[in-house]
Tab-separated table of C-alpha atoms in Angstrom:
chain	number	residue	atom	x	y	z
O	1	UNK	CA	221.444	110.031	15.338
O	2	UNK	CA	224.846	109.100	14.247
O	3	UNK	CA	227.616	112.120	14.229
O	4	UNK	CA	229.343	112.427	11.002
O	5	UNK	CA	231.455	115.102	9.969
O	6	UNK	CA	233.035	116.540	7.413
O	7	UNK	CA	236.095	119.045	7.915
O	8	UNK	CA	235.984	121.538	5.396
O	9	UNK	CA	232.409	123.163	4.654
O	10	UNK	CA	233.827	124.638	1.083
O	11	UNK	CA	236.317	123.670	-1.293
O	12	UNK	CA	237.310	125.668	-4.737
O	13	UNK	CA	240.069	124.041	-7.151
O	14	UNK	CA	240.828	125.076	-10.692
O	15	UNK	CA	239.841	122.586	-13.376
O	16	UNK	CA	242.053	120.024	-14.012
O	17	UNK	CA	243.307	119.676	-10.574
O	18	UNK	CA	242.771	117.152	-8.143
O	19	UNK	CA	240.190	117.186	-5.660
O	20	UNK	CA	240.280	116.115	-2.009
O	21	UNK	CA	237.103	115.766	0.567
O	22	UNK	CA	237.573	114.662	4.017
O	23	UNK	CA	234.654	112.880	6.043
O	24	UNK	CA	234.524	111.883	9.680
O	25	UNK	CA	232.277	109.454	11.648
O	26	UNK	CA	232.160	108.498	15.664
O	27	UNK	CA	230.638	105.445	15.215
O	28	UNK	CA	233.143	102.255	15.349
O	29	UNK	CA	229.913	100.223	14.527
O	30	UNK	CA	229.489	102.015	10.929
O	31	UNK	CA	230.438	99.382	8.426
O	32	UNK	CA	229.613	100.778	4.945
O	33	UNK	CA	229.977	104.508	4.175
O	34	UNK	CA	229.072	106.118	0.641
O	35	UNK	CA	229.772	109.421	-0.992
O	36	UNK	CA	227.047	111.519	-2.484
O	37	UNK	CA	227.036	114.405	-4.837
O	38	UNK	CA	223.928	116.573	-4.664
O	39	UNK	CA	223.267	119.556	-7.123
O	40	UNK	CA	220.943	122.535	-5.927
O	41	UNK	CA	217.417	121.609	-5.691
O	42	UNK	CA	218.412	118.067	-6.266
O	43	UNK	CA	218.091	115.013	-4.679
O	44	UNK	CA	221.609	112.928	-3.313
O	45	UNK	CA	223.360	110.636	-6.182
O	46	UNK	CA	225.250	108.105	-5.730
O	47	UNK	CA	229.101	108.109	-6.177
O	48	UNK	CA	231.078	105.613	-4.902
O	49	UNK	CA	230.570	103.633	-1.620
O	50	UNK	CA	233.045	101.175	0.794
O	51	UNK	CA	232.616	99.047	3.366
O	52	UNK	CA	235.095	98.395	6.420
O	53	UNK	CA	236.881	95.520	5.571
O	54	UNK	CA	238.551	97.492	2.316
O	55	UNK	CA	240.310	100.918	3.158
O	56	UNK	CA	240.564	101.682	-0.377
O	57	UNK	CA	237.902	101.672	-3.777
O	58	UNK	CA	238.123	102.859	-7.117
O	59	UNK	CA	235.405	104.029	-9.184
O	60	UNK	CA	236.080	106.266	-12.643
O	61	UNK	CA	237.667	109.582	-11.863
O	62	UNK	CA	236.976	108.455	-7.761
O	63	UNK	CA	238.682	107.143	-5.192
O	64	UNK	CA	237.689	106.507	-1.682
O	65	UNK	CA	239.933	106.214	1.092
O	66	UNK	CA	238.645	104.691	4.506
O	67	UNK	CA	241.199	104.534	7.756
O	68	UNK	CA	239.082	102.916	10.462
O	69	UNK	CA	241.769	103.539	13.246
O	70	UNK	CA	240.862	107.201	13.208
O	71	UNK	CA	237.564	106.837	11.851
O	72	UNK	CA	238.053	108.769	8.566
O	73	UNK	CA	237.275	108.501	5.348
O	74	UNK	CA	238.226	110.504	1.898
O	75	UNK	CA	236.828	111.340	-1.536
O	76	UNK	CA	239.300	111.994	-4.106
O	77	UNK	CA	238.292	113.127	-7.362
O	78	UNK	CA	240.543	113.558	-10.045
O	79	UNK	CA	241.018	115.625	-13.098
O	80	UNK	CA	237.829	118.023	-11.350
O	81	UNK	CA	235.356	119.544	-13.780
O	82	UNK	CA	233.082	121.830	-13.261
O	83	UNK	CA	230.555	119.729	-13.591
O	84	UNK	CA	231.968	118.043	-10.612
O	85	UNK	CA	230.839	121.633	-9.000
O	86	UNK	CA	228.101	120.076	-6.347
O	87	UNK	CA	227.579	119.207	-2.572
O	88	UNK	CA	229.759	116.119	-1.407
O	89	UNK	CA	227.872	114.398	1.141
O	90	UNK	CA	229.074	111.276	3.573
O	91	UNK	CA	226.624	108.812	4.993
O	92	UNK	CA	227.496	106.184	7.047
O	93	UNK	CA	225.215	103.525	8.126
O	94	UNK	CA	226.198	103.269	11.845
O	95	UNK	CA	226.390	99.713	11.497
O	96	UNK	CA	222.629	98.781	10.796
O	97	UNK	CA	221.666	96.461	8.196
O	98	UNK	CA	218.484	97.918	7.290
O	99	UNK	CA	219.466	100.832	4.909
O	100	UNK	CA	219.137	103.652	7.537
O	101	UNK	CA	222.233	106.204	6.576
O	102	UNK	CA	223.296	109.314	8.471
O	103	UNK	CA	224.970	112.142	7.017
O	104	UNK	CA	227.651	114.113	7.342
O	105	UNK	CA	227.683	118.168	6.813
O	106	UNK	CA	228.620	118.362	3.531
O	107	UNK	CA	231.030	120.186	1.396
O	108	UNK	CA	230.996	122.631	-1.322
O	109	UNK	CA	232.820	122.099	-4.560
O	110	UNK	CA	233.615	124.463	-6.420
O	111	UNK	CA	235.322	124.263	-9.601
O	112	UNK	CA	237.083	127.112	-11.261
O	113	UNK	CA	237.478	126.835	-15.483
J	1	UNK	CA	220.311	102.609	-11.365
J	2	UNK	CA	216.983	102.351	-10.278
J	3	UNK	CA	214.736	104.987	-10.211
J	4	UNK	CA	212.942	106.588	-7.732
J	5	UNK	CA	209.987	109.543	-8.027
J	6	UNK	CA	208.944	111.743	-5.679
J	7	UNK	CA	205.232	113.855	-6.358
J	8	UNK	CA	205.017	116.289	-6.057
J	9	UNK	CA	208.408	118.533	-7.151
J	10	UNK	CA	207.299	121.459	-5.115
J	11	UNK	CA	204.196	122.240	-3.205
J	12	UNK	CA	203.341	126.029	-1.118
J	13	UNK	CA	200.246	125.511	1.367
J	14	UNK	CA	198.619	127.572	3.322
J	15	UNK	CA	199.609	127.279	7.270
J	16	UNK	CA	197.711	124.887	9.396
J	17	UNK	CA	196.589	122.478	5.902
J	18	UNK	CA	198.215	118.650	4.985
J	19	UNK	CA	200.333	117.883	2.415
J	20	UNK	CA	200.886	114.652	1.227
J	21	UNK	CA	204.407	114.115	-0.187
J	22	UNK	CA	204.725	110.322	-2.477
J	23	UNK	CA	207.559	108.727	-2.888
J	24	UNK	CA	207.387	105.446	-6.066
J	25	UNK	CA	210.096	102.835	-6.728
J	26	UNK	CA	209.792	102.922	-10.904
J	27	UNK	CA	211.361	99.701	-11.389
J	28	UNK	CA	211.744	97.916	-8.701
J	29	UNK	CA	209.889	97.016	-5.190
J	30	UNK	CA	211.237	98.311	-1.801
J	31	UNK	CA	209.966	96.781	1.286
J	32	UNK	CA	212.027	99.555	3.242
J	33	UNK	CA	212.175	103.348	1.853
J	34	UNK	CA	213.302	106.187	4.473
J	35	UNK	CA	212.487	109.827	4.239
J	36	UNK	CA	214.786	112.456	4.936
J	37	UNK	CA	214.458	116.233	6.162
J	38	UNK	CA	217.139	118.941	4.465
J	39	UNK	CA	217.640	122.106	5.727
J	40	UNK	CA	218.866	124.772	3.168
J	41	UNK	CA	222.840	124.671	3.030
J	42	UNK	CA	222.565	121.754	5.742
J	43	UNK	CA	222.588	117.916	5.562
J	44	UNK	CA	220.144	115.583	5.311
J	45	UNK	CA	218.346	114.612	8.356
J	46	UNK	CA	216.580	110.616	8.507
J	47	UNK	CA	213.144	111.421	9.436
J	48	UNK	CA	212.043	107.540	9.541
J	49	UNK	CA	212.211	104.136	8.058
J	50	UNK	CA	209.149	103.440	5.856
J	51	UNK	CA	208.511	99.646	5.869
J	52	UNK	CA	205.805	98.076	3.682
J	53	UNK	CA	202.589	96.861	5.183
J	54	UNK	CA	203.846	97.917	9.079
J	55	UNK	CA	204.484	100.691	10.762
J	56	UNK	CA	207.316	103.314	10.347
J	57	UNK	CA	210.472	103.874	12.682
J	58	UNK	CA	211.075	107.390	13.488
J	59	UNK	CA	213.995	108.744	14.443
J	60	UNK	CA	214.271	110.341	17.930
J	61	UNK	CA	212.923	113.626	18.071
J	62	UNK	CA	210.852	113.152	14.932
J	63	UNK	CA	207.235	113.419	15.916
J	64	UNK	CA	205.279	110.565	14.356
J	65	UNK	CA	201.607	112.346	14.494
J	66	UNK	CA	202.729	115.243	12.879
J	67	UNK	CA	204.749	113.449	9.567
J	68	UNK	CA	202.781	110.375	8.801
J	69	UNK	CA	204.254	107.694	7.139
J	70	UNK	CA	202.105	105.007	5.158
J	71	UNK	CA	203.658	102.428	3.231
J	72	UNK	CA	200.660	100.328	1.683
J	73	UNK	CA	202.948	98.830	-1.503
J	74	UNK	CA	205.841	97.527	-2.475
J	75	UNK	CA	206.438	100.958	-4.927
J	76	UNK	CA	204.898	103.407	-3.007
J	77	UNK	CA	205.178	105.076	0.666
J	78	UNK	CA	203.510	108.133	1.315
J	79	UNK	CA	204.373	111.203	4.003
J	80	UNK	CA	201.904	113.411	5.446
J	81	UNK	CA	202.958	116.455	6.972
J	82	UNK	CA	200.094	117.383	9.109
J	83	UNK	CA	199.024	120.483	10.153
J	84	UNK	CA	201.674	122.320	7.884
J	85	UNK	CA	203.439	125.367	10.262
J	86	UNK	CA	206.269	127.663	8.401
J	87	UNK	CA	208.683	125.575	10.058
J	88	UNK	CA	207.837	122.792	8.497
J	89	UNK	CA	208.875	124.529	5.077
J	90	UNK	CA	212.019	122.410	4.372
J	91	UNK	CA	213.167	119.799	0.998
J	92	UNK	CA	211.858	116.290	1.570
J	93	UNK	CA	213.567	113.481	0.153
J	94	UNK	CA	212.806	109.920	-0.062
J	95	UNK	CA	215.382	106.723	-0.754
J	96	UNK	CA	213.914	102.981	-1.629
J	97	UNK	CA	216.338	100.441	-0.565
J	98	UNK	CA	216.991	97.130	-3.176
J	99	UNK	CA	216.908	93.881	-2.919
J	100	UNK	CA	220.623	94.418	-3.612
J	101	UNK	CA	220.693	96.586	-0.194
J	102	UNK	CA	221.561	99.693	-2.454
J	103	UNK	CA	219.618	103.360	-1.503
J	104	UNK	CA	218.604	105.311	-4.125
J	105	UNK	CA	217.226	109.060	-3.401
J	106	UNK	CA	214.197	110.945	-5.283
J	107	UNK	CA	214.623	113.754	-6.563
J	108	UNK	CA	213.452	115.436	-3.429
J	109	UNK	CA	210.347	117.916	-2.751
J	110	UNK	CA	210.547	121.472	-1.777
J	111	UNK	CA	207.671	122.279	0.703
J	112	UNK	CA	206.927	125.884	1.282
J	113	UNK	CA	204.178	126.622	4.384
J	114	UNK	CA	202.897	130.339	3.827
């Protein structure tokens, strides 16, 4: 499979603050990466997703960040809830066209009232 | 979004039995869906590609006799774990791909092997 990490494995942040997830990937074939949030016992949703010819996408409270050079990416959430509290997961597709993704670690949010 | 269902939720069988996990595209058809292998408090492993009417990709490593994959509709791919060991106790999750090229998950299935 495709190596994709992510370098923090837990993140707490009071409410209100900003929030900050870092993702990398190996593969220079990947070409569309997306950002999942996945409660306990849960199955991944869908938060925001770009593909390699952007470096930057906004979605509502979201913003991803992609830097190809050093094969990063970044999930920026702003004004963090608690209900934001979840798993942030990474997938990249390692550049095949048929829907196959491979994840990253994953990171813990965890949002403080 | 488009829905997907996996059936059943959760499911505890006995060592050495079959369990059949299903994974439906409510409202929309996927020729491709891919099923997924998660760990507690680790990611999500691709298992295979499920692709209507042929046979399924697996993933290196993945043994193909022991989870089997059948696709037989546009809404509907099936996995078999065979011969159910504890180590096979893990959260199954299945995506169907759109026509759009968009992957959405089910809501996953616990599998406990007593």
């Amino acid at each position: 499979g495709e190596s994709v990490g992510l370098h923090l494995p837990t993140l707490s942040v009071q409410e209100g603050d900003n929030s900050i997830i870092n993702c990398a990937y190996s593969n220079s074939a990947s070409d569309y990466f997306i950002w999942y949030k996945q409660e306990s016992g849960k199955g991944p949703q869908f938060i925001i997703d770009i593909r390699s010819n952007m470096d930057k996408r906004q979605g509502q409270r979201v913003t991803v960040l992609l830097n190809k050079t050093v094969k990063h990416l970044s999930l920026q959430i702003a004004a963090t809830q608690p209900g934001d509290s979840a798993v942030y997961f990474c997938a990249e597709n390692g550049g095949s066209t048929l829907g196959r993704l491979y994840f990253g670690r994953g990171t813990q949010l965890t949002v403080w009232p | 979004g488009a829905v997907v269902s996996q059936h059943p939720s959760w499911v505890i069988c006995k060592s050495g039995t079959s369990v059949k996990i299903e994974c439906r595209s409510l409202d929309f058809q996927a020729t491709t869906m891919f099923w997924y292998r998660q760990f507690p408090k680790q990611s999500l492993m691709l298992m295979a590609t499920s692709n209507e009417g042929s046979k399924a990709t697996y993933e290196q490593g993945v043994e193909k006799d022991k989870f089997l994959i059948n696709h037989a509709s546009l809404t509907l791919s099936t996995l078999t774990v065979t011969s159910a060991h504890p180590e096979d106790s893990s959260f199954y999750i299945c995506s169907a791909k759109t026509g759009g090229g968009e992957a959405f998950f089910g809501q996953g299935t616990r599998l406990t092997v007593v």
